Amino acid sequence: MSELHQIGKSREQLDQEAAALLKVIEEKKAAGQVLSPKERLAIPPQEMPAQDPIARGKTVSEVALGYSEAQARLEAERCLNCKNEPCVKGCPVQVPIPRFISYIQKGDFKAAVDTIKETNLLPAVCGRVCPQEKQCQLECTVGKSLKDVGKAVAIGRLERFVADWERENGKVTPPTVKPRTGKRVAVIGSGPAGITVAADVAREGHEVVLFEAFHKPGGVMVYGIPEFRLPKSIVQAEIDTLKKMGVKIETNFLVGRTRTLKQLLEEDHFDAAFVGVGAGLPKFLGCPGENLVGVFSANEYLTRANLMKAYDAKKAATPIYKSRIVAVVGGGNVAMDAARMALRLGAEQVHVIYRRTREEMPARAEEVEHAMEEGIVFNFLRNPTRILGNEQGRVVGMELQQFELGAPDASGRRSPVPIAGSEYVFDCDTVIVALGNESNPLLVKTTEGLVVDKKGRIVVGADQKTSLDAVYAGGDIVLGAATVILAMGEGRRAAAAINELLAKK
Amino acid sequence: MNRIVKKTQLSAEVFEMEVEAPLIAQNRRAGQFIIVQIDSEWGERIPLTIADADPQAGTITMVFQTVGASTHRLAAKQVGDYVENILGPLGNPTHIEQFGTVVCVGGGIGVAPLHPIAQAMKAAGNRVIIIIGARTKDLVIFEDRMRKIADELIIVTDDGSYGRKALVTEPLKEYCSQDPKPDLAVAIGPPIMMKFCAETTRPFQVPTVVSLNTIMIDGTGMCGGCRVSVGGQIKFVCVDGPEFDGHQVDFDNMMTRLRAYKDKEEEDHHVCHLELQIESMEA
């Protein structure tokens, strides 16, 4: 198990231990000595302080508390500043990682965060929700030398630290913007892909309007990822930076209905458009009983809880279903978020139902561990065959079938095989379906000539250009449901192509 | 932000409001709806139909009944106040063509969403018969406006205080029994009314369009809170509808799902009524 299982040390303890070690290093440096790679590898990886697992199950406040200054500076000293920068190659938006970490080593946190913002306008978000163990930290030389990706330099936590430091100390400055070019770009969807495009295009001096259907910008960062993983005030603060760059945000605007994409390009004088509308259409189980009262898509459950703040029943007008025993079907991050949210909303028992085993779960290891610490029960090798209701049409249970693992499938994961006759009844009053999302067909349906594949994903070239002139797309509407950072990577490529196109116009 | 330019109380619990929403006024078509939210922080998102629109003035008209906390708060707003968020137009527009004779049936507040559809049906050259139903005389809305459109207008009330003492299904059945029978029926109102309208037209095989009013959150297809079973398939009212073939809709399941949050709604309704009473006592 990784460091995460050694929970128990308080924030103060961790800070004091780090400060003591840091003092030794600082004295060495002051004496003109240089730390050898061996000495850097000997520095212990800094553990992230977290709220107590039992207490946090009752509130929506953030679980992970963030590094102290001493912890951040000590963790930064573990970076070897590799010439070939393998970590940068692992980052979908190519944050200059060794450069920003070297500023932390010098104690210049503002220079560090400004360095990140050269390519990533959402460091406080990415530092929290990126699967770093599969990206930048997977490539880290320190992790490789110590033969444990869990011991790689904690790039994400450092990114989070400097972004939080900047915001909490009132030192946020928007990136510089070139003189106005008079060209206009419509960005449709204000999730991670759209925000990245808006920032990169605005930097070049183009006028950007960001269109959002919801009443708040941020996409999955505001409706999907819960407060306890990503506080909404932080998302808001990062989006405010966009506004300071001159980006206009139009909420309550559904492209395809309020105006069509064609109207934006032909009548409203936009020179280019980026489509980053995500994959928001939830999949359901396709089994009997799924229209019973008490069956929800994870999207609905999380939107009610996060965006509509139903967790605060006194203040929020939006209701949320009162549950005693909740069953969440699925094994991804969304399933973990829904399960952990249900617990915070007062459910007595929360169960995760997953067809495979823990090894095959697509959710981040850290989230699974957090969920287990909080008391969520995992039922592996199970899948519902039908949902059972009472005479009022409300859920009272599910019939679950047992599975075993068969041969690996095309994706390399061992496929689940149902065991005949193994069905049994599982009592629950709420079922949350977290089986993933498909692309929302609305924009495609109302845009003639936009080519999509069989699954409704927009087809793009290497530069993210769609079948339509001056229209680019990226993020989940192209990839299918993926991650925040992959969406941002696509956004960066699209923005570069849009900037190139507009330079020629 | 959408400024309220006109407010009229149509009956004890029904209000009509004209609000500035220029883009929706320009692009909306019959059958479409909006999502309204009074405040971004704590307000809920509620679906309301667009009863009318004036593209020149840039305004839309919404008609709503005070049934819960949000509609009560909306009703308390005055001309010059703002509605923080309005999203639309949403849903598929009504399929309008020259069918021949169209019977439009509206129950209670459902007469408001029926209005633009009846208007468009008339403009497309149909003979339009309108049946308006209400519990009692005071709850009959839009009579004058509907009279302007209708080739024939029938009003029924449950208690016989105005028009015929009947349910809407009675005159509907009479029209279906005529030769030639109507080419299309459109029914909008409480789910139970739409269900019985569909049952009335079924034996006559008169195609029947209903406009469903399920629970909604986003209204853009991303949550499935509004899902209904139509012909055995899951459909999302907000993007696949709101109009469906009334003969295919599982109304019983829809009504069950509408009751999901009944406890909270009843509590809110009770509290809101008390607050209104206190306000009127203070005034």
Coordinates of C-alpha atoms in Angstrom, one line a residue, chain B:
Chain B
M1 CA -30.7 39.1 -16.1
N2 CA -34.3 39.2 -17.2
R3 CA -36.5 42.2 -16.2
I4 CA -40.2 41.7 -15.5
V5 CA -42.1 44.1 -17.7
K6 CA -45.7 43.0 -17.0
K7 CA -47.4 40.9 -14.3
T8 CA -51.1 39.9 -14.2
Q9 CA -52.8 37.6 -11.8
L10 CA -55.1 35.3 -13.8
S11 CA -56.7 33.5 -10.9
A12 CA -56.2 32.8 -7.2
E13 CA -53.0 30.8 -7.9
V14 CA -52.1 31.5 -11.5
F15 CA -49.9 34.4 -12.6
E16 CA -48.8 35.6 -16.0
M17 CA -45.5 37.4 -16.4
E18 CA -43.8 39.0 -19.3
V19 CA -40.0 39.1 -19.0
E20 CA -37.2 40.4 -21.1
A21 CA -35.4 37.5 -22.9
P22 CA -34.6 38.8 -26.4
L23 CA -32.8 35.7 -27.7
I24 CA -35.5 33.3 -26.5
A25 CA -38.2 35.6 -27.9
Q26 CA -36.5 35.5 -31.3
N27 CA -35.8 31.7 -31.5
R28 CA -38.6 30.1 -29.7
R29 CA -41.2 28.0 -31.5
A30 CA -44.5 26.5 -30.3
G31 CA -44.1 23.7 -27.9
Q32 CA -40.8 24.8 -26.4
F33 CA -40.2 25.6 -22.7
I34 CA -37.7 27.4 -20.5
I35 CA -35.9 26.7 -17.2
V36 CA -36.3 29.4 -14.6
Q37 CA -34.2 29.9 -11.5
I38 CA -34.8 32.8 -9.1
D39 CA -31.3 32.9 -7.6
S40 CA -28.1 31.3 -8.6
E41 CA -26.9 30.3 -5.2
W42 CA -29.8 28.5 -3.6
G43 CA -32.7 28.6 -6.1
E44 CA -34.0 25.5 -7.9
R45 CA -34.4 25.2 -11.6
I46 CA -38.0 24.8 -12.7
P47 CA -39.4 24.2 -16.1
L48 CA -42.1 26.5 -17.4
T49 CA -43.7 26.8 -20.8
I50 CA -43.5 29.8 -23.1
A51 CA -47.1 30.9 -23.4
D52 CA -46.3 33.7 -25.9
A53 CA -43.5 35.8 -27.2
D54 CA -42.9 39.2 -28.8
P55 CA -39.7 39.1 -30.8
Q56 CA -39.8 42.9 -31.5
A57 CA -40.1 43.8 -27.8
G58 CA -37.7 41.0 -26.9
T59 CA -40.1 39.5 -24.3
I60 CA -41.5 36.1 -23.5
T61 CA -44.6 35.3 -21.5
M62 CA -44.7 32.7 -18.9
V63 CA -47.8 31.5 -17.0
F64 CA -47.4 29.6 -13.8
Q65 CA -49.3 28.3 -10.8
T66 CA -48.1 28.8 -7.2
V67 CA -47.5 25.2 -6.2
G68 CA -44.2 25.3 -4.3
A69 CA -41.5 27.5 -2.8
S70 CA -40.1 28.7 -6.1
T71 CA -43.3 29.5 -7.8
H72 CA -44.4 31.4 -4.7
R73 CA -41.2 33.4 -4.7
L74 CA -41.6 34.1 -8.4
A75 CA -45.2 35.3 -7.9
A76 CA -44.0 37.7 -5.2
K77 CA -41.8 39.5 -7.8
Q78 CA -43.0 42.8 -9.2
V79 CA -42.7 44.7 -12.5
G80 CA -39.1 46.0 -12.7
D81 CA -37.7 43.1 -10.6
Y82 CA -35.4 40.6 -12.3
V83 CA -35.5 36.8 -12.7
E84 CA -31.8 35.8 -12.4
N85 CA -31.7 32.9 -14.7
I86 CA -33.8 31.9 -17.7
L87 CA -32.5 29.2 -20.1
G88 CA -34.2 28.4 -23.4
P89 CA -35.9 27.8 -25.6
L90 CA -35.7 24.1 -24.7
G91 CA -37.2 20.9 -26.1
N92 CA -38.3 20.1 -29.6
P93 CA -40.8 22.4 -31.2
T94 CA -44.3 21.0 -32.0
H95 CA -44.5 19.4 -35.4
I96 CA -46.8 21.8 -37.1
E97 CA -48.4 21.1 -40.5
Q98 CA -51.8 21.2 -42.2
F99 CA -53.4 18.1 -40.7
G100 CA -57.0 19.1 -41.3
T101 CA -59.0 19.3 -38.0
V102 CA -57.0 19.6 -34.8
V103 CA -58.7 19.3 -31.4
C104 CA -56.6 21.1 -28.8
V105 CA -57.4 20.2 -25.2
G106 CA -56.1 22.2 -22.3
G107 CA -56.6 21.5 -18.6
G108 CA -56.0 24.1 -15.9
I109 CA -52.7 25.8 -16.3
G110 CA -52.1 23.6 -19.4
V111 CA -54.1 26.0 -21.4
A112 CA -51.1 28.4 -21.4
P113 CA -48.6 26.1 -23.1
L114 CA -51.4 25.0 -25.5
H115 CA -51.9 28.6 -26.6
P116 CA -48.9 28.9 -28.9
I117 CA -49.5 25.4 -30.4
A118 CA -53.2 26.2 -31.2
Q119 CA -52.0 29.5 -32.7
A120 CA -49.4 27.8 -34.9
M121 CA -51.9 25.1 -35.9
K122 CA -54.4 27.8 -37.0
A123 CA -51.7 29.7 -38.9
A124 CA -50.8 26.4 -40.7
G125 CA -54.4 26.3 -42.1
N126 CA -56.0 23.8 -39.7
R127 CA -59.5 23.9 -38.4
V128 CA -58.9 24.3 -34.7
I129 CA -61.3 23.1 -32.0
I130 CA -60.3 24.1 -28.5
I131 CA -61.5 22.5 -25.3
I132 CA -60.7 24.3 -22.1
G133 CA -61.2 22.5 -18.8
A134 CA -60.9 23.8 -15.2
R135 CA -62.0 22.8 -11.8
T136 CA -64.1 25.9 -11.4
K137 CA -65.0 29.2 -13.1
D138 CA -62.2 31.2 -11.4
L139 CA -59.5 28.9 -12.8
V140 CA -60.5 29.3 -16.4
I141 CA -57.6 31.2 -18.1
F142 CA -56.9 32.5 -21.6
E143 CA -60.5 32.3 -22.7
D144 CA -60.4 35.5 -24.9
R145 CA -57.0 34.6 -26.4
M146 CA -58.2 31.1 -27.3
R147 CA -61.5 32.4 -28.7
K148 CA -59.5 34.5 -31.2
I149 CA -57.8 31.3 -32.5
A150 CA -60.6 28.7 -32.3
D151 CA -63.0 27.8 -34.9
E152 CA -65.0 26.2 -32.1
L153 CA -64.4 26.7 -28.4
I154 CA -65.8 24.6 -25.6
I155 CA -65.4 25.4 -21.9
V156 CA -66.0 22.8 -19.3
T157 CA -65.8 23.0 -15.5
D158 CA -65.8 20.2 -12.9
D159 CA -68.5 21.9 -10.8
G160 CA -70.5 23.4 -13.7
S161 CA -69.8 27.0 -12.4
Y162 CA -69.0 28.0 -16.0
G163 CA -69.6 26.4 -19.4
R164 CA -70.5 22.7 -19.4
K165 CA -70.4 20.7 -16.3
A166 CA -68.1 17.9 -17.6
L167 CA -64.6 16.6 -17.8
V168 CA -62.6 17.5 -21.0
T169 CA -62.8 13.9 -22.2
E170 CA -66.6 14.3 -22.8
P171 CA -66.5 16.8 -25.6
L172 CA -63.3 15.2 -26.8
K173 CA -65.1 11.9 -27.2
E174 CA -68.0 13.6 -29.0
Y175 CA -65.6 15.1 -31.6
C176 CA -63.9 11.8 -32.0
S177 CA -67.3 10.2 -32.7
Q178 CA -68.1 12.6 -35.5
D179 CA -67.5 11.7 -39.1
P180 CA -65.0 12.8 -40.3
K181 CA -63.2 12.4 -37.0
P182 CA -60.4 14.9 -36.1
D183 CA -57.0 14.3 -37.7
L184 CA -55.1 15.1 -34.6
A185 CA -55.6 15.8 -30.9
V186 CA -53.2 17.8 -28.7
A187 CA -53.7 17.5 -24.9
I188 CA -51.9 19.5 -22.3
G189 CA -52.7 19.5 -18.6
P190 CA -52.3 17.5 -15.5
P191 CA -50.8 14.0 -16.3
I192 CA -54.1 12.3 -15.2
M193 CA -56.0 14.4 -17.7
M194 CA -53.6 13.7 -20.5
K195 CA -53.7 10.0 -19.7
F196 CA -57.5 10.0 -20.0
C197 CA -57.5 12.1 -23.1
A198 CA -55.2 9.5 -24.7
E199 CA -57.5 6.7 -23.5
T200 CA -60.5 8.6 -25.0
T201 CA -58.9 9.0 -28.5
R202 CA -57.3 5.5 -28.6
P203 CA -60.3 3.5 -29.7
F204 CA -61.0 6.1 -32.5
Q205 CA -57.3 5.9 -33.5
V206 CA -57.0 9.7 -33.5
P207 CA -53.3 10.5 -33.2
T208 CA -52.8 12.3 -29.9
V209 CA -49.9 14.5 -28.9
V210 CA -49.2 15.1 -25.2
S211 CA -46.7 17.6 -23.7
L212 CA -45.2 16.1 -20.6
N213 CA -44.3 18.0 -17.5
T214 CA -41.9 15.9 -15.5
I215 CA -39.4 16.8 -12.8
M216 CA -36.4 18.5 -14.4
I217 CA -33.0 19.8 -13.3
D218 CA -30.8 20.9 -16.1
G219 CA -33.3 20.6 -19.0
T220 CA -30.5 19.9 -21.5
G221 CA -30.3 16.1 -21.4
M222 CA -27.5 15.5 -19.0
C223 CA -29.2 14.0 -16.0
G224 CA -32.2 11.9 -16.9
G225 CA -34.3 13.2 -14.0
C226 CA -37.1 13.8 -16.5
R227 CA -37.0 10.3 -18.0
V228 CA -40.3 8.6 -19.1
S229 CA -41.1 5.3 -20.7
V230 CA -42.5 5.8 -24.2
G231 CA -43.3 2.6 -26.1
G232 CA -41.2 0.7 -23.6
Q233 CA -38.1 2.9 -24.3
I234 CA -36.5 5.4 -22.0
K235 CA -36.9 8.9 -23.3
F236 CA -35.7 12.2 -21.8
V237 CA -38.6 14.7 -21.8
C238 CA -36.2 17.7 -22.1
V239 CA -34.4 16.7 -25.2
D240 CA -36.5 13.9 -26.8
G241 CA -39.8 15.8 -25.9
P242 CA -41.6 17.4 -24.3
E243 CA -44.2 16.1 -26.8
F244 CA -44.8 12.4 -27.3
D245 CA -47.4 10.1 -28.8
G246 CA -49.9 10.0 -26.0
H247 CA -50.8 6.4 -26.8
Q248 CA -47.3 5.2 -26.1
V249 CA -46.6 7.0 -22.8
D250 CA -46.5 5.1 -19.5
F251 CA -48.5 7.8 -17.6
D252 CA -48.7 5.7 -14.4
N253 CA -44.9 5.5 -14.1
M254 CA -44.7 9.2 -14.9
M255 CA -47.2 10.1 -12.1
T256 CA -45.3 7.9 -9.6
R257 CA -42.1 9.6 -10.5
L258 CA -43.7 13.1 -10.1
R259 CA -44.4 12.2 -6.5
A260 CA -40.8 11.5 -5.6
Y261 CA -40.3 14.6 -3.5
K262 CA -43.9 15.1 -2.5
D263 CA -43.2 15.4 1.3
K264 CA -40.9 18.4 0.8
E265 CA -43.2 20.0 -1.7
E266 CA -46.2 19.8 0.6
E267 CA -44.2 21.3 3.4
D268 CA -43.0 24.1 1.2
H269 CA -46.5 24.8 -0.1
H270 CA -47.8 24.9 3.4
V271 CA -45.0 27.3 4.6
C272 CA -45.4 29.5 1.6
H273 CA -49.1 29.8 2.1
L274 CA -48.6 30.7 5.7
E275 CA -46.0 33.4 4.7
L276 CA -48.4 34.8 2.2
Q277 CA -51.2 35.0 4.8
I278 CA -48.9 36.7 7.2
E279 CA -47.8 39.2 4.6
S280 CA -51.4 40.0 3.7
M281 CA -52.2 40.5 7.4
E282 CA -49.3 42.9 7.7
A283 CA -50.3 44.9 4.6

